[in-house]
Coordinates of C-alpha atoms in Angstrom, one line a residue:
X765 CA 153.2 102.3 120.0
X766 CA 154.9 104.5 118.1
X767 CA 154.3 108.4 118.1
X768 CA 155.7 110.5 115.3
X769 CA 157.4 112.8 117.9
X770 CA 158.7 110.2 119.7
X771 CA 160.1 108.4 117.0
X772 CA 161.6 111.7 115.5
X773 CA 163.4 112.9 119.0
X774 CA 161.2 115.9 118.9
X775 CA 159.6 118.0 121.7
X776 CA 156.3 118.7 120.2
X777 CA 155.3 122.2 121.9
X778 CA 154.5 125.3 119.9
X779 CA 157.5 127.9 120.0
X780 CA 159.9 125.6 121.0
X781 CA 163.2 125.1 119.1
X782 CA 165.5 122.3 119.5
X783 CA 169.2 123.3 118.9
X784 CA 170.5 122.3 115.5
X785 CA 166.8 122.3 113.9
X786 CA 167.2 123.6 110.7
X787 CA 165.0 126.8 109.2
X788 CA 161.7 125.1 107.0
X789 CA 163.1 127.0 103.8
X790 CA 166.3 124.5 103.0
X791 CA 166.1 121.0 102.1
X792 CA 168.6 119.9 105.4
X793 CA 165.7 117.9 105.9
X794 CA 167.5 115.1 108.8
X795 CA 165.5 112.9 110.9
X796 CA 168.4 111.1 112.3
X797 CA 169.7 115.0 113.4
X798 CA 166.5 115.4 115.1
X799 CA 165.3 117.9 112.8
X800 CA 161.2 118.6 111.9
X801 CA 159.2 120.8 110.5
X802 CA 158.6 124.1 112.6
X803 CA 155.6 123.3 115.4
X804 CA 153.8 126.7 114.3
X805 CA 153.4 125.0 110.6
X806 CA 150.0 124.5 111.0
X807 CA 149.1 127.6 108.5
X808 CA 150.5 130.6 110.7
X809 CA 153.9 129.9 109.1
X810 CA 156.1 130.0 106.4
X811 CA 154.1 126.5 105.3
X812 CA 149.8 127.1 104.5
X813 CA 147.2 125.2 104.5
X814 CA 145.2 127.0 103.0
X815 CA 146.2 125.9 99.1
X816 CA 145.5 122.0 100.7
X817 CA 141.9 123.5 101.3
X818 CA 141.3 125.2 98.8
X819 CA 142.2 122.3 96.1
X820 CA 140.2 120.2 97.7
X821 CA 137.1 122.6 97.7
X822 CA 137.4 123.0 94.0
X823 CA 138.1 119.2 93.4
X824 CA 135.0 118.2 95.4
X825 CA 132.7 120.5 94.1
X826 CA 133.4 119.5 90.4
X827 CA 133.2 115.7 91.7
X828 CA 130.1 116.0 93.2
X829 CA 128.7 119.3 90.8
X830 CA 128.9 115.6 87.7
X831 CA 128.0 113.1 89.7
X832 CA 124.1 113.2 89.5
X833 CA 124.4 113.3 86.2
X834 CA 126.7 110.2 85.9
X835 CA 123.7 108.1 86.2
X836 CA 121.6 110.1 84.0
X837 CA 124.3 109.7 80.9
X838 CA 124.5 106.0 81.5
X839 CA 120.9 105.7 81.7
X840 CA 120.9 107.1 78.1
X841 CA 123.4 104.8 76.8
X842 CA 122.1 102.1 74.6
X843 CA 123.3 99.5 77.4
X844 CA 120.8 100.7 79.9
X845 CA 117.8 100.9 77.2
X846 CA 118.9 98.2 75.5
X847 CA 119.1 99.2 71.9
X848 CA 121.6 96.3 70.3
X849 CA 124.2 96.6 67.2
X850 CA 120.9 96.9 64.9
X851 CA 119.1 99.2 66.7
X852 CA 116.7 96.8 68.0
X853 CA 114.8 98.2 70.7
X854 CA 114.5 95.3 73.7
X855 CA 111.4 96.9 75.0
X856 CA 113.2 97.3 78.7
X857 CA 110.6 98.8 81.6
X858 CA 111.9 101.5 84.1
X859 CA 113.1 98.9 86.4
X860 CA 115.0 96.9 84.0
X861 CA 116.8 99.8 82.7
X862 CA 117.6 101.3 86.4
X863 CA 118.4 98.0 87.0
X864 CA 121.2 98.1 84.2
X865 CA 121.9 101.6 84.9
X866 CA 123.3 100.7 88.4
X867 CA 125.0 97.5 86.8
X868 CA 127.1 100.3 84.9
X869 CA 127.6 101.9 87.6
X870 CA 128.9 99.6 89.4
X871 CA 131.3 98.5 86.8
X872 CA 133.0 102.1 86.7
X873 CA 133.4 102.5 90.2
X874 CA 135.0 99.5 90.4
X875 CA 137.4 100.0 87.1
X876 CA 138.2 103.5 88.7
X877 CA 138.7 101.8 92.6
X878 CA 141.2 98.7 90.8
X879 CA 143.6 101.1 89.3
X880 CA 143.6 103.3 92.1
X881 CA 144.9 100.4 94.0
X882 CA 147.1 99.7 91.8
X883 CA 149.0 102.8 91.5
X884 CA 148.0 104.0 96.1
X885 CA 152.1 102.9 97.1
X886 CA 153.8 103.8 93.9
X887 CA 151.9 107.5 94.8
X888 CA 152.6 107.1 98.5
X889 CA 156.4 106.4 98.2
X890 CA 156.4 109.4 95.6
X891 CA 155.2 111.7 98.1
X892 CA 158.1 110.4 100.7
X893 CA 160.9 109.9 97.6
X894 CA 159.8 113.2 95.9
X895 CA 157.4 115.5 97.0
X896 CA 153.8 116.0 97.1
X897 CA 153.4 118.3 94.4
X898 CA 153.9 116.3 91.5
X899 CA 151.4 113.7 92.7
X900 CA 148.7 116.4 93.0
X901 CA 149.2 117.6 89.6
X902 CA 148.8 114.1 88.1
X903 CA 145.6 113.6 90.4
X904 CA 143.8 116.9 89.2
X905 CA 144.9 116.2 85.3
X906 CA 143.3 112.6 85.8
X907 CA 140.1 114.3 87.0
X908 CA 140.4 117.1 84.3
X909 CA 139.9 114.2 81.6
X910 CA 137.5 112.0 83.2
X911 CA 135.0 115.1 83.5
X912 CA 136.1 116.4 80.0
X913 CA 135.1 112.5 78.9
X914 CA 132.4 112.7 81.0
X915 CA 131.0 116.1 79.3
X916 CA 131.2 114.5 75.3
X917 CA 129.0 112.1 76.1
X918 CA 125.9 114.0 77.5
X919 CA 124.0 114.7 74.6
X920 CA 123.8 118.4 73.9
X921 CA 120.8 120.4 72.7
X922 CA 123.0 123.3 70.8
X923 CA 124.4 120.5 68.9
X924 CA 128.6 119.4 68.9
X925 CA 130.3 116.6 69.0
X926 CA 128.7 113.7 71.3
X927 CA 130.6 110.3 72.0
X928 CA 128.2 107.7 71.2
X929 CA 129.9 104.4 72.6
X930 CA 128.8 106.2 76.1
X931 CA 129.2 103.0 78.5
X932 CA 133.1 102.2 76.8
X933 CA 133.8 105.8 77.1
X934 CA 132.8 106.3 80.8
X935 CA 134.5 103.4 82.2
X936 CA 137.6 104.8 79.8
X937 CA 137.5 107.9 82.1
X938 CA 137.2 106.1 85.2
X939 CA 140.5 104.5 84.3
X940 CA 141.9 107.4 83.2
X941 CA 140.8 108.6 87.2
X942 CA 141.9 105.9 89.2
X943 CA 145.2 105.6 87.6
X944 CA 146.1 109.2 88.0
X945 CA 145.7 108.7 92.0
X946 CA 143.6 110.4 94.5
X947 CA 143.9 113.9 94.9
X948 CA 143.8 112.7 99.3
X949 CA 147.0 111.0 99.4
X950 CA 148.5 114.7 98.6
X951 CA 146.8 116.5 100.9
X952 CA 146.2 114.6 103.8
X953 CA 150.7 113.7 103.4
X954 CA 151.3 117.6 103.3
X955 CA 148.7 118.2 106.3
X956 CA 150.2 115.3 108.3
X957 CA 153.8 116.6 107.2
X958 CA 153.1 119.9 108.9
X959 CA 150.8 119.0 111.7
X960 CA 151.9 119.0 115.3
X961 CA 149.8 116.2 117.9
X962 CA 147.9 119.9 119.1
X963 CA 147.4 121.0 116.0
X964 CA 146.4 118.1 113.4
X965 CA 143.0 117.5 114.5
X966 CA 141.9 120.7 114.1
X967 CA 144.2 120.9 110.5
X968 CA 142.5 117.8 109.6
X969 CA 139.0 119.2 110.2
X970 CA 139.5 122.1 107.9
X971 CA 139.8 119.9 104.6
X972 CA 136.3 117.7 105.9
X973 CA 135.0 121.2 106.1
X974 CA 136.0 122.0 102.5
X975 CA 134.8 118.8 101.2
X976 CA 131.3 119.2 103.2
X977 CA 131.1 122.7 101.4
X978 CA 131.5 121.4 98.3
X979 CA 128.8 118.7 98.5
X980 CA 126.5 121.6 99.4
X981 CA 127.8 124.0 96.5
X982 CA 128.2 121.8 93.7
X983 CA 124.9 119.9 93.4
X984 CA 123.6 123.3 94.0
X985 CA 125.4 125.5 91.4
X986 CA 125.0 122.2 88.8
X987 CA 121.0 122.6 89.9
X988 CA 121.1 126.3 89.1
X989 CA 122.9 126.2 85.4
X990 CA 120.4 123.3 84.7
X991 CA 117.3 125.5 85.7
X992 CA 119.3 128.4 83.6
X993 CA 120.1 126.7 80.5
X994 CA 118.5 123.2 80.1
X995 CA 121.6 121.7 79.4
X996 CA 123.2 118.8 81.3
X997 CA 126.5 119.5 79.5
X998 CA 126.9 122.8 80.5
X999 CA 126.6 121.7 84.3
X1000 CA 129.6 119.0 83.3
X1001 CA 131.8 121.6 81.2
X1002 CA 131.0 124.0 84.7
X1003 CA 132.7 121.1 86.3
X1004 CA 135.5 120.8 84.1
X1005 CA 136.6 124.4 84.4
X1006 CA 136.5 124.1 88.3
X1007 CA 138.8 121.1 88.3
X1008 CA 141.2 123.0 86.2
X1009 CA 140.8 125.9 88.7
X1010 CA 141.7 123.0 91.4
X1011 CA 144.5 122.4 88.8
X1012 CA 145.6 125.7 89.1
X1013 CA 145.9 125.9 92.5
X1014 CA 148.3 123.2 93.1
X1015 CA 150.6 124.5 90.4
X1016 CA 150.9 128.3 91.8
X1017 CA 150.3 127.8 95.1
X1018 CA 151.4 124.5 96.8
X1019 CA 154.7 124.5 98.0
X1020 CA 157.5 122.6 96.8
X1021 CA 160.6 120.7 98.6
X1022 CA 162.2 124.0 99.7
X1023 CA 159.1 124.4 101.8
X1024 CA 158.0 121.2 102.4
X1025 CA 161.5 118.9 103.4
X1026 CA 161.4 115.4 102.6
X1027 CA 163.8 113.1 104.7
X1028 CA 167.8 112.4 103.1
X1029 CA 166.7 108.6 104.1
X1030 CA 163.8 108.3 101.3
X1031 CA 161.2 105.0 101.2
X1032 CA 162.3 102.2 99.0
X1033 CA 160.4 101.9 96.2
X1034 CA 159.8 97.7 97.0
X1035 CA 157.8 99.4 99.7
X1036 CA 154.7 100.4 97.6
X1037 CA 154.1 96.8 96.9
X1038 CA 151.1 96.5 99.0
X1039 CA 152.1 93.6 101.0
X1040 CA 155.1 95.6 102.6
X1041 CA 152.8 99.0 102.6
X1042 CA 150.3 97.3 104.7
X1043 CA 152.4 95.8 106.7
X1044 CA 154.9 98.3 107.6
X1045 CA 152.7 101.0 108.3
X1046 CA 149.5 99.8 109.3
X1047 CA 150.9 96.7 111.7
X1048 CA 153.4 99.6 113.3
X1049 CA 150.9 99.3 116.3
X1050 CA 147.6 97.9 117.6
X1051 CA 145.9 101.0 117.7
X1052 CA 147.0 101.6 114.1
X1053 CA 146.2 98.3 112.9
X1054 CA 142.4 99.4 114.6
X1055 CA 142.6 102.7 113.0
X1056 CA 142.8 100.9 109.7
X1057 CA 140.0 98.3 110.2
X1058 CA 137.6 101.3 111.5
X1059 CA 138.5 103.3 108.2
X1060 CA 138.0 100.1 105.7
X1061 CA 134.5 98.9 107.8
X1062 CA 133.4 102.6 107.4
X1063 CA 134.4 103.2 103.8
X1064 CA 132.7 100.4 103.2
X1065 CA 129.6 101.5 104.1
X1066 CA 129.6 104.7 103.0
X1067 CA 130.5 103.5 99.7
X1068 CA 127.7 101.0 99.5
X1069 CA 125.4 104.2 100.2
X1070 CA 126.7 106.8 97.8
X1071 CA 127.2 103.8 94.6
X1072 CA 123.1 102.7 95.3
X1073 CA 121.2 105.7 96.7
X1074 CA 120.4 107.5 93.6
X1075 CA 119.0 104.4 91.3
X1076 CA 116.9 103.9 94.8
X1077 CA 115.8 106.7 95.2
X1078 CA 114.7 107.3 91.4
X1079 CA 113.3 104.4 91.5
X1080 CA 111.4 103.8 95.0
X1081 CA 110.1 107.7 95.6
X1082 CA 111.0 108.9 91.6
X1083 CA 113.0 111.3 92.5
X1084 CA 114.7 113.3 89.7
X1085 CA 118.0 114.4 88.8
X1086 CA 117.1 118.0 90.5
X1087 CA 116.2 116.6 93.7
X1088 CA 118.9 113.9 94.0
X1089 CA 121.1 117.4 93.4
X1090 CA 118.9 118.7 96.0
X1091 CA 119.3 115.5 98.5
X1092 CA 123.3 116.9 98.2
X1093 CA 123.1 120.0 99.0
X1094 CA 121.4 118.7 102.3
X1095 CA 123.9 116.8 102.9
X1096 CA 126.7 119.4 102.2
X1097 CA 124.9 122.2 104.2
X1098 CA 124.4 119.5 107.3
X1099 CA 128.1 118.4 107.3
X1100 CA 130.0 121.9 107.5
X1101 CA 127.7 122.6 110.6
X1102 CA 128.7 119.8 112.3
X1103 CA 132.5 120.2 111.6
X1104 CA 132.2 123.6 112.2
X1105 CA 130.0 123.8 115.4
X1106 CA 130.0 120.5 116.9
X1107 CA 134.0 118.9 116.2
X1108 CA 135.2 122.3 117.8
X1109 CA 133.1 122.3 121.2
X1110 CA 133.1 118.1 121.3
X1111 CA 136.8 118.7 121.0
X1112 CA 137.0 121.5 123.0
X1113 CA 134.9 119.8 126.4
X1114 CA 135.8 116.1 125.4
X1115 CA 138.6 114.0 123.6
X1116 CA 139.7 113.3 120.0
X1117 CA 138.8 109.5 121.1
X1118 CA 135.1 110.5 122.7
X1119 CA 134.7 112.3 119.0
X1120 CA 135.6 109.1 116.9
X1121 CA 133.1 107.4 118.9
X1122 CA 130.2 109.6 118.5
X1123 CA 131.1 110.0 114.5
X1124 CA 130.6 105.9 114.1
X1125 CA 127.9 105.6 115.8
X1126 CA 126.1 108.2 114.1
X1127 CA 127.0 106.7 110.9
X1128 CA 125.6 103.1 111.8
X1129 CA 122.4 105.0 112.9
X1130 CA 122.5 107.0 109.7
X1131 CA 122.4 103.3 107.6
X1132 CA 119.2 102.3 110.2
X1133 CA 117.3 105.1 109.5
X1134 CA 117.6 105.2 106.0
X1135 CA 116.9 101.4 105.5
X1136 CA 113.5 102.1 107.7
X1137 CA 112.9 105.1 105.4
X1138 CA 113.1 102.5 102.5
X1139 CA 110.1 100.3 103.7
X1140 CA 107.8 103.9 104.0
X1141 CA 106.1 105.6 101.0
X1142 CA 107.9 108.9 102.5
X1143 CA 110.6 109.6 100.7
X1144 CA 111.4 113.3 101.7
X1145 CA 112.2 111.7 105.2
X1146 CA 115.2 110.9 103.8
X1147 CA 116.7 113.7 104.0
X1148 CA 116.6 113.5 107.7
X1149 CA 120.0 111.1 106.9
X1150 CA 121.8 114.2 105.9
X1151 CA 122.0 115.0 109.7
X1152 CA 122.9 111.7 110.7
X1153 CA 125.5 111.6 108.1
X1154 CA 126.7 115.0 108.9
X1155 CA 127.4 113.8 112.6
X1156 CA 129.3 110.9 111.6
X1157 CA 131.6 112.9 109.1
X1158 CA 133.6 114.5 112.1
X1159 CA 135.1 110.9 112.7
X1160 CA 137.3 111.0 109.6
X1161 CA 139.6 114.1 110.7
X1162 CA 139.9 112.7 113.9
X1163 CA 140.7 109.5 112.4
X1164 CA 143.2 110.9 110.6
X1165 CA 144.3 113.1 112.9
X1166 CA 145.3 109.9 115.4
X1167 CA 146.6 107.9 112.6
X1168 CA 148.4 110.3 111.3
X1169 CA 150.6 110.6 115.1
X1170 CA 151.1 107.0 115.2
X1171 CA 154.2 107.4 111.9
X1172 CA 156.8 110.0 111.9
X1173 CA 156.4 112.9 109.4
X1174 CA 158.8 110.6 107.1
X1175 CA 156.7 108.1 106.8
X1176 CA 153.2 109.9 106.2
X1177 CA 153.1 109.3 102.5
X1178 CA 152.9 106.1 102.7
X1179 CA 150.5 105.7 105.9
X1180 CA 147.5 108.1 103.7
X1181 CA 148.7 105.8 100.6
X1182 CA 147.6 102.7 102.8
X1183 CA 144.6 104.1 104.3
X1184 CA 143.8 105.4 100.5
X1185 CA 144.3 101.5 99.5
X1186 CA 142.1 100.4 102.3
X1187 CA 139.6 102.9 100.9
X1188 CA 140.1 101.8 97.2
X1189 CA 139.5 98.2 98.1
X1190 CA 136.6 99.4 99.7
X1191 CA 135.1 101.1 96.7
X1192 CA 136.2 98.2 94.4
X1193 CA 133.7 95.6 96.4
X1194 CA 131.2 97.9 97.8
X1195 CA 129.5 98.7 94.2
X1196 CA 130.2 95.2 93.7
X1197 CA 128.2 94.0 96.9
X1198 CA 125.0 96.9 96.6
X1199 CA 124.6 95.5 92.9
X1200 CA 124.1 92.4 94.2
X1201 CA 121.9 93.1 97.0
X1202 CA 120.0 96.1 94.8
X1203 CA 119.4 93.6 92.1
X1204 CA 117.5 90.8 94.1
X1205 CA 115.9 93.6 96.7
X1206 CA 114.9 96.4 94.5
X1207 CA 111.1 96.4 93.6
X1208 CA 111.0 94.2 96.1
X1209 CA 109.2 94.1 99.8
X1210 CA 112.5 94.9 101.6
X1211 CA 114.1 97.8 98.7
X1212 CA 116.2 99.2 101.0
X1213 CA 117.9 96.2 102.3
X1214 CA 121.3 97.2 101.1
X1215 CA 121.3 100.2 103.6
X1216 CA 121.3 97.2 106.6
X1217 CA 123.9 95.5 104.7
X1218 CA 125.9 98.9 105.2
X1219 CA 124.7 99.2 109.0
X1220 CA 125.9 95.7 109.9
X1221 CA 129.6 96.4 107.7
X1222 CA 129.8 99.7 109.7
X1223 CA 129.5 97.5 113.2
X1224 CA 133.4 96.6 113.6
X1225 CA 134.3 100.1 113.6
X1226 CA 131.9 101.1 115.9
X1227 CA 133.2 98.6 118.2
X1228 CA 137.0 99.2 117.9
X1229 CA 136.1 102.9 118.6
X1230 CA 135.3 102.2 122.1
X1231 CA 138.0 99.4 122.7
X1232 CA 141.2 101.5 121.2
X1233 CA 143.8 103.1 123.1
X1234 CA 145.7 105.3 121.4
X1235 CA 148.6 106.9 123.1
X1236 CA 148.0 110.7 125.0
X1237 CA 149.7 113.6 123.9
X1238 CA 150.9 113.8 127.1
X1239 CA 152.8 110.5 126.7
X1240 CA 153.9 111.8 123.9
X1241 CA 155.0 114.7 125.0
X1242 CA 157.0 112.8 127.9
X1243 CA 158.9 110.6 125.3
X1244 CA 159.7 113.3 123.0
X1245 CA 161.4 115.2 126.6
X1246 CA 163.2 112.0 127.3
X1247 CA 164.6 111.9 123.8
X1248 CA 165.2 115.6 123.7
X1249 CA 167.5 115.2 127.2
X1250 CA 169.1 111.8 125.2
X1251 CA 169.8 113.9 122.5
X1252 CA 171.3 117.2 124.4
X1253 CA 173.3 114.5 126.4
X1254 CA 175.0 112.6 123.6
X1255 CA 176.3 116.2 121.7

């Protein structure tokens, strides 16, 4: 199969320099001259990381500082109570209106996850054809309104304008989001871009890190200016000013094409149509084509969880806006630990592979406990799926750490645009499939039934993860040698 240093001609070792590679700061960006980026720009040279992190940090936390409260403005809107035209009230119970709650719900994720898959290649191919940097800013701008939307229409207690068409509005923003592209596709094309096969799993981890932190910091900080001021649409405009921060961040401190090359053979632009993305990137190789099955399966689960947990929880164990905020923070505070303290010594005493495995497994045992959970009158014990979860998290950087090796640094745009479209598929029928299951389970004798739904999805990837064989370094390392002498041989 394919390895990105194999395919480039490149020995990938730290400190070595081929003759004729050209210095990171000039745009003599030549894969055909067997030219890369250095192999110490993993964030000790001229090319950071750290902007990539930090983006993300401040992205996430706003995302997850609004999203309790999503449901809590939609569960206000004259849909979920159901107040007609004439201001007739329909009388709805608690049920009925959680019931239409998650309907909305469901119908904005999946506005949002459409036009996200709509515009994954177009953003892909821009990354390879121009740069990453201009597809970042139009990510964090599509956030900054969707929150700023987001913000009118939570009623406010010091008075201001207040949208009233609530339910139009919200899936207006959603639009507004999934059209502007996902912030990933950037960062996960500049990490891959400057990653070496030693170094990308461990600069893959450092963004999960960043996004497990913000789980943790947003809910918490949105819990704190809700306790301070009463407001909910303070703890939205909070989030606005932190995507702008995220905002910020790209504009001053990301690099541009001086110090991130882009390749004089640029992708066509026919090859964001997603027949030819799919195919030219994710059938490059078995183990990629497994790589991308194991990322849908898993996306798909995860994404039945986070679109149904809250209008389960509020309405199984009544849990509150506060302490589905809280149920956050759990999770956020689990999932650094285990990228932080268990990815480094699993990587460090096993394999990338042996890591993949244990992160699937945990998630389908994450899904099992939380449906058993669901049949008990206990609803505090789950939390004890934050440490599940937070287990299961470390198989995304390692995920992407492999994928990203099986494309050369050319093509990388397009390979996180492909895994993004896999993922937007995936959030386009998941809130599709947990309202289904939600509305003929919930109240029911089996309420948590859509958390088995997710375990069973989740089984494929589980079971690729112990079948795959991805290429070793070392074979890597052996191609890129042979290459290297080709190379030498031929000037």
């Amino acid at each position: 199969p394919p390895m990105s240093a194999a395919r480039n001609g490149v020995k990938m070792h730290p400190g070595d320099v081929s003759p004729g590679k050209p210095d990171v700061g000039t745009d003599d960006f030549n894969e055909d001259s067997n030219s890369q980026i250095p192999d110490n720009a993993d964030g000790s040279a001229d090319v950071k990381i750290w902007p990539v992190v930090l983006a993300i940090f401040l992205q996430f936390m706003s995302f997850f500082m609004a999203v309790p409260y999503m449901s809590e403005v939609l569960m206000q809107s004259p849909y979920a109570v159901g107040l007609a035209s004439t201001g007739e009230d329909a009388g709805y119970g608690k049920t009925e209106i959680l019931v239409r709650t998650q309907h909305e719900l469901s119908v904005c994720h999946t506005a949002m996850a459409l036009c996200e898959l709509i515009t994954a290649g177009l953003l892909g191919v821009f990354c390879d054809r121009i740069g990453v940097k201009p597809v970042a800013v139009l990510s964090q701008c599509g956030s900054l309104v969707n929150l700023v939307i987001m913000a009118l229409c939570c009623p406010s207690q010091f008075g201001g304008y207040t949208i009233k068409h609530v339910y139009l509005w919200i899936v207006v923003g959603s639009v507004i989001l999934g059209l502007s592209g996902n912030l990933k596709i950037a960062a996960f094309t500049y990490i891959g871009r400057v990653s070496t096969p030693t170094t990308s799993g461990r600069n893959f981890m450092y963004p999960s890190i960043a996004m497990g932190l913000a789980v943790c910091v947003g809910p918490l900080t949105g819990i704190l200016i809700a306790k301070a001021t009463g407001s909910a649409r303070l703890v939205l405009w909070f989030a606005v000013i932190l995507c702008a921060g995220s905002l910020a961040v790209v504009l001053l401190a990301w690099p541009g094409r001086k110090l991130l090359p882009i390749p004089d053979r640029p992708a066509q632009w026919t090859q964001a149509l997603p027949c030819l993305l799919l195919k030219v990137v994710l059938c490059s190789s078995n183990a990629m084509l497994a790589f991308a099955v194991m990322a849908f399966t898993d996306h798909f689960g995860l994404n039945m969880l986070h679109s149904g947990y809250a209008v389960f929880a509020r309405k199984e164990f009544e849990w509150t806006t506060n302490k589905i905020s809280l149920f956050l923070v759990a999770s956020g505070l689990c999932a650094p630990l285990a990228q932080r303290g268990l990815l480094p010594w699993l990587l460090r005493t096993t394999s990338e592979l042996f890591v993949l495995r244990v992160g699937f497994v945990a998630t389908l045992l994450s899904f099992l406990y939380s449906f058993i959970v669901g049949l008990t009158p206990c609803g505090d014990l789950l939390f004890g799926t934050c440490i599940l979860a937070a287990v299961g998290f470390i198989a995304n950087p390692m995920l992407m750490a492999l994928a990203s090796r099986e494309v050369p640094k050319s093509e990388q745009g397009r390979l996180f645009a492909a895994m993004t479209f896999l993922d937007t598929v995936s959030k386009m029928l998941a809130p599709l499939m947990t309202d289904y299951v939600m509305s003929r389970t919930l109240g029911g004798p089996m309420p948590s039934a859509v958390f088995l739904v997710a375990s069973f999805l989740v089984l494929p990837a589980v079971a690729l993860a112990w079948v795959v064989k991805p290429p070793s370094d070392s074979e890597s390392d052996g191609k890129c040698q042979d290459s290297s002498d080709a190379d030498s041989s031929d000037e």
